[in-house]
Amino acid sequence: MPLPKLPSKPATLLLAKDYPKASGANPVPFPTEEKAAPAPKKAAPKTAAKAVKEPAVVAKKAAAKKTPALKSVKLPDDVPAPPRTKAAPQARSKVTPIKADAPHPAKHKAHEVVLKSAISRKADVLGNTKLFVLDTNVLMHDPSSLFRFEEHDVFLPMMTLEELDNHKKGMTEVARNARQVSRTLDALISNTDDDDMETGIPLNKLGNKDAKGHLFFQTKVQVADLPEGLPQGKADNQILAVVRSLEAEQPGRAVVLVSKDINMRIKARALGLPAEDYFNDHVLEDTDLLYSGIVQLPDDFWNKHGKDMESWQENKHGQSSTFYRVTGPFIPSLLVNQFVFLEPNNGESPFYAQVKQINGKTAVLQTLRDYSHNKNSVWGVTARNREQNFALNLLMNPECDFITLLGQAGTGKTLLALAAGLAQVLETKLYNEIIVTRVTVPVGEDIGFLPGTEEEKMGPWMGAFDDNLEVLNKSDGEGGEWGRAATQDLIRSRIKIKSLNFMRGRTFVNKFLIIDEAQNLTPKQMKTLVTRAGPGTKILCLGNIAQIDTPYLTEGSSGLTYVVDRFKGWAHSGHVTLARGERSRLADHASDVL
């Protein structure tokens, strides 16, 4: 069903300098051609006190790693000219070069710096182990936090155990975490002598080899002098008294309070007690460093990588693509399924490609299909900018099982996902149906219970999909009112709205699963959803990490940030950060100035 191309409009472009450029300063080993494996995971902060790493130290360690160079590939005689010529494959006919001084669609947030307490920094310098006193909210936030402090010891005040007991009832996530912590503590203290309670219980008793410290319980009344104005019966104040008492008992040791409660940490620092946040759940300390899925090649890329280049053509999934095998110093900084582009300013045709294989300093690049052309439209939708073209190449690739799309409001995440889903469900019949789900977190006050079935209850939360379906259901008028109604009924029959509350234990086979507003999911919830995928299922995660409505979730600890960082470099996943708004000039201007 051909549909007219959506009207174009003026919009701001992403700065060319805002894209990361390939650099050989941080070579990372990647999977070989025979076996593609996930990219190395970014090391999470090992302890609450080790959350900050000096950039100079990280750069020095990265530069110390070396990747062995491979043999240069001999260029056959019948290979066509490199793609920097005007006859580059899959090149657009008219492309406006990006200017470095073009406006940016969104302002960058200030760099977030996490500071340790002075006592903690001094212990790091001396190499001494620390004693971390855990607040209750840390255990209820991450039930496995007991084993995240490596060689350091953990102390649990009696009031922490009391609060765990008060929160164990119910079906909420907090209650489940409290019960899990209680079961873990029961397993740790089983078959333990009374002397072990005083000397400390080894945390590696249950098989956690990384936890080399000991667990201590409060076995006696801790007496400490606090300001007279503080209520003595409040739980937070009793925990603060325990920290001060431990400092007095162990004067030569760093005793640090770990709490997710901001006011608790402020109160502790006001009393002169070291307090820190729990950072182990943070994937990134600065979300500006989040993997974007796109990298701009340097201007001299073909001069340094064009020697001994091989090229060939293959026909995959009904379309012909050109492949290039290049070798050079910038290749180790790339990732599998990452998009690369080169847009010369001298009038030459641009080059758009995707990294398919990496082996040391040799990579295989595959040219892309131009979805900005009407003949390649997806359910009547064409790409309006470079990032949307990259996203459609991922969405229409049957070998890509997991896709994440990030972007501010109006960048086309939902529209592209629905168009690709309808095209592969109704036209190519690659999938049986589209399943749409999202987190039901209200922006303002809750309006109460909703009547009806599961799908009817989810209806008010799916307004964004209804709006996009109206755009996709537009016809050229040949079918008339009856044709539009029949098409709408057909589409509705292939789209199912499901709630996240009933996903546990399900298995989706040959489904096109769209998870909207994924930034409101925790890493644990995201794992629950992604592991529902059966054979032939594609999962899409859409979201904007700048619009998190879930309490206690930040941009660095969101489930969407978690999966983007963990799945990068896997041969069957892809990620694109959409950076150009296409909704309207009003929406783009509001995103910039508000």
GROMACS .gro file of C-alpha atoms in nm, residues 213-416:
model
  204
  213GLY     CA    1   3.596  -0.934   5.272
  214HIS     CA    2   3.393  -1.027   5.578
  215LEU     CA    3   3.040  -0.954   5.695
  216PHE     CA    4   2.990  -0.810   6.045
  217PHE     CA    5   2.665  -0.773   6.237
  218GLN     CA    6   2.593  -0.536   6.522
  219THR     CA    7   2.613  -0.765   6.823
  220LYS     CA    8   2.611  -0.506   7.098
  221VAL     CA    9   2.472  -0.162   7.174
  222GLN     CA   10   2.680   0.105   7.000
  223VAL     CA   11   2.698   0.419   7.212
  224ALA     CA   12   2.790   0.746   7.045
  225ASP     CA   13   2.734   1.114   7.111
  226LEU     CA   14   2.509   1.282   6.854
  227PRO     CA   15   2.372   1.639   6.865
  228GLU     CA   16   2.095   1.676   7.121
  229GLY     CA   17   1.848   1.802   6.860
  230LEU     CA   18   1.842   1.474   6.669
  231PRO     CA   19   1.556   1.237   6.762
  232GLN     CA   20   1.714   0.926   6.909
  233GLY     CA   21   1.436   0.690   6.799
  234LYS     CA   22   1.467   0.759   6.426
  235ALA     CA   23   1.626   0.478   6.227
  236ASP     CA   24   1.861   0.702   6.027
  237ASN     CA   25   1.997   0.863   6.343
  238GLN     CA   26   2.062   0.523   6.502
  239ILE     CA   27   2.261   0.416   6.196
  240LEU     CA   28   2.460   0.741   6.217
  241ALA     CA   29   2.532   0.663   6.583
  242VAL     CA   30   2.664   0.320   6.482
  243VAL     CA   31   2.900   0.478   6.227
  244ARG     CA   32   3.037   0.723   6.485
  245SER     CA   33   3.079   0.444   6.740
  246LEU     CA   34   3.271   0.229   6.490
  247GLU     CA   35   3.500   0.522   6.417
  248ALA     CA   36   3.576   0.548   6.789
  249GLU     CA   37   3.636   0.173   6.826
  250GLN     CA   38   3.858   0.144   6.516
  251PRO     CA   39   4.044   0.475   6.494
  252GLY     CA   40   4.295   0.360   6.235
  253ARG     CA   41   4.040   0.231   5.985
  254ALA     CA   42   3.821   0.401   5.724
  255VAL     CA   43   3.456   0.355   5.820
  256VAL     CA   44   3.225   0.473   5.537
  257LEU     CA   45   2.846   0.492   5.531
  258VAL     CA   46   2.688   0.378   5.202
  259SER     CA   47   2.335   0.502   5.138
  260LYS     CA   48   2.108   0.578   4.843
  261ASP     CA   49   1.928   0.840   5.054
  262ILE     CA   50   2.060   1.185   4.964
  263ASN     CA   51   1.939   1.344   5.289
  264MET     CA   52   2.104   1.066   5.487
  265ARG     CA   53   2.437   1.137   5.320
  266ILE     CA   54   2.399   1.512   5.373
  267LYS     CA   55   2.321   1.458   5.741
  268ALA     CA   56   2.623   1.229   5.779
  269ARG     CA   57   2.861   1.476   5.614
  270ALA     CA   58   2.722   1.753   5.834
  271LEU     CA   59   2.816   1.544   6.138
  272GLY     CA   60   3.166   1.486   6.001
  273LEU     CA   61   3.103   1.125   5.900
  274PRO     CA   62   3.219   0.991   5.561
  275ALA     CA   63   2.923   0.893   5.342
  276GLU     CA   64   2.898   0.785   4.979
  277ASP     CA   65   2.639   0.673   4.727
  278TYR     CA   66   2.618   0.317   4.598
  279PHE     CA   67   2.761   0.332   4.247
  280ASN     CA   68   2.786  -0.033   4.146
  281ASP     CA   69   2.457  -0.016   3.951
  282HIS     CA   70   2.581   0.279   3.744
  283VAL     CA   71   2.682   0.169   3.395
  284LEU     CA   72   2.834   0.508   3.314
  285GLU     CA   73   2.929   0.799   3.534
  286ASP     CA   74   2.878   1.042   3.243
  287THR     CA   75   2.601   0.958   2.994
  288ASP     CA   76   2.765   1.183   2.733
  289LEU     CA   77   3.010   0.893   2.691
  290LEU     CA   78   2.729   0.648   2.609
  291TYR     CA   79   2.780   0.444   2.294
  292SER     CA   80   2.604   0.620   2.004
  293GLY     CA   81   2.640   0.348   1.740
  294ILE     CA   82   2.777   0.600   1.488
  295VAL     CA   83   3.131   0.723   1.424
  296GLN     CA   84   3.259   0.975   1.174
  297LEU     CA   85   3.563   0.861   0.981
  298PRO     CA   86   3.860   1.099   0.959
  299ASP     CA   87   3.912   1.288   0.635
  300ASP     CA   88   4.230   1.096   0.554
  301PHE     CA   89   4.069   0.756   0.614
  302TRP     CA   90   4.109   0.627   0.259
  303ASN     CA   91   4.465   0.754   0.233
  304LYS     CA   92   4.566   0.546   0.537
  305HIS     CA   93   4.334   0.250   0.485
  306GLY     CA   94   4.292   0.228   0.105
  307LYS     CA   95   4.614   0.040   0.044
  308ASP     CA   96   4.571  -0.335  -0.020
  309MET     CA   97   4.192  -0.292   0.001
  310GLU     CA   98   3.962  -0.568  -0.124
  311SER     CA   99   3.605  -0.521  -0.245
  312TRP     CA  100   3.330  -0.756  -0.364
  313GLN     CA  101   2.954  -0.770  -0.400
  314GLU     CA  102   2.705  -1.005  -0.241
  315ASN     CA  103   2.331  -1.046  -0.272
  316LYS     CA  104   2.171  -1.079   0.072
  317HIS     CA  105   1.800  -1.065   0.156
  318GLY     CA  106   1.708  -0.956  -0.193
  319GLN     CA  107   1.948  -0.664  -0.220
  320SER     CA  108   2.300  -0.627  -0.352
  321SER     CA  109   2.562  -0.481  -0.119
  322THR     CA  110   2.926  -0.393  -0.169
  323PHE     CA  111   3.178  -0.507   0.090
  324TYR     CA  112   3.523  -0.356   0.155
  325ARG     CA  113   3.801  -0.519   0.355
  326VAL     CA  114   4.028  -0.245   0.485
  327THR     CA  115   4.330  -0.249   0.715
  328GLY     CA  116   4.467   0.040   0.917
  329PRO     CA  117   4.538   0.191   1.258
  330PHE     CA  118   4.182   0.319   1.323
  331ILE     CA  119   4.007  -0.015   1.287
  332PRO     CA  120   4.061  -0.142   1.648
  333SER     CA  121   3.856   0.147   1.785
  334LEU     CA  122   3.545   0.036   1.592
  335LEU     CA  123   3.277  -0.212   1.698
  336VAL     CA  124   3.080  -0.474   1.508
  337ASN     CA  125   2.752  -0.337   1.363
  338GLN     CA  126   2.867   0.020   1.422
  339PHE     CA  127   2.782   0.269   1.148
  340VAL     CA  128   3.058   0.476   0.987
  341PHE     CA  129   3.023   0.767   0.751
  342LEU     CA  130   3.245   1.006   0.559
  343GLU     CA  131   3.099   1.321   0.402
  344PRO     CA  132   3.372   1.512   0.215
  345ASN     CA  133   3.345   1.887   0.180
  346ASN     CA  134   3.494   1.890  -0.173
  347GLY     CA  135   3.176   1.780  -0.349
  348GLU     CA  136   3.254   1.407  -0.360
  349SER     CA  137   2.984   1.154  -0.286
  350PRO     CA  138   2.946   1.058   0.081
  351PHE     CA  139   3.025   0.711   0.210
  352TYR     CA  140   2.790   0.529   0.450
  353ALA     CA  141   2.868   0.179   0.572
  354GLN     CA  142   2.830  -0.064   0.860
  355VAL     CA  143   3.107  -0.261   1.028
  356LYS     CA  144   3.033  -0.630   0.977
  357GLN     CA  145   3.354  -0.799   1.095
  358ILE     CA  146   3.665  -0.698   1.286
  359ASN     CA  147   3.983  -0.899   1.316
  360GLY     CA  148   4.265  -0.703   1.476
  361LYS     CA  149   4.341  -0.411   1.242
  362THR     CA  150   4.131  -0.549   0.955
  363ALA     CA  151   3.759  -0.479   0.917
  364VAL     CA  152   3.486  -0.561   0.666
  365LEU     CA  153   3.257  -0.269   0.581
  366GLN     CA  154   2.920  -0.317   0.412
  367THR     CA  155   2.750  -0.036   0.222
  368LEU     CA  156   2.397   0.057   0.326
  369ARG     CA  157   2.064   0.066   0.151
  370ASP     CA  158   1.940   0.418   0.093
  371TYR     CA  159   1.603   0.435   0.267
  372SER     CA  160   1.575   0.808   0.198
  373HIS     CA  161   1.473   0.725  -0.160
  374ASN     CA  162   1.104   0.668  -0.236
  375LYS     CA  163   1.169   0.333  -0.406
  376ASN     CA  164   1.307   0.197  -0.077
  377SER     CA  165   1.030   0.336   0.146
  378VAL     CA  166   0.920   0.123   0.441
  379TRP     CA  167   0.539   0.118   0.463
  380GLY     CA  168   0.537   0.456   0.294
  381VAL     CA  169   0.796   0.605   0.532
  382THR     CA  170   1.134   0.727   0.409
  383ALA     CA  171   1.436   0.835   0.614
  384ARG     CA  172   1.466   1.212   0.647
  385ASN     CA  173   1.819   1.223   0.783
  386ARG     CA  174   2.134   1.016   0.814
  387GLU     CA  175   2.054   0.864   1.154
  388GLN     CA  176   1.706   0.752   1.046
  389ASN     CA  177   1.864   0.582   0.744
  390PHE     CA  178   2.100   0.398   0.978
  391ALA     CA  179   1.808   0.297   1.203
  392LEU     CA  180   1.603   0.159   0.912
  393ASN     CA  181   1.901  -0.048   0.795
  394LEU     CA  182   1.901  -0.210   1.140
  395LEU     CA  183   1.524  -0.249   1.164
  396MET     CA  184   1.495  -0.416   0.823
  397ASN     CA  185   1.789  -0.650   0.880
  398PRO     CA  186   1.654  -0.998   0.975
  399GLU     CA  187   1.994  -1.096   1.120
  400CYS     CA  188   1.969  -0.822   1.386
  401ASP     CA  189   1.771  -0.960   1.682
  402PHE     CA  190   1.808  -0.678   1.936
  403ILE     CA  191   1.791  -0.307   1.851
  404THR     CA  192   1.801  -0.001   2.075
  405LEU     CA  193   1.701   0.345   1.953
  406LEU     CA  194   1.774   0.652   2.166
  407GLY     CA  195   1.674   1.007   2.089
  408GLN     CA  196   1.493   1.312   2.212
  409ALA     CA  197   1.123   1.370   2.151
  410GLY     CA  198   1.026   1.385   1.785
  411THR     CA  199   1.324   1.202   1.634
  412GLY     CA  200   1.101   0.930   1.486
  413LYS     CA  201   1.175   0.632   1.712
  414THR     CA  202   0.816   0.504   1.736
  415LEU     CA  203   0.723   0.580   1.374
  416LEU     CA  204   1.026   0.398   1.232
   0.00000   0.00000   0.00000
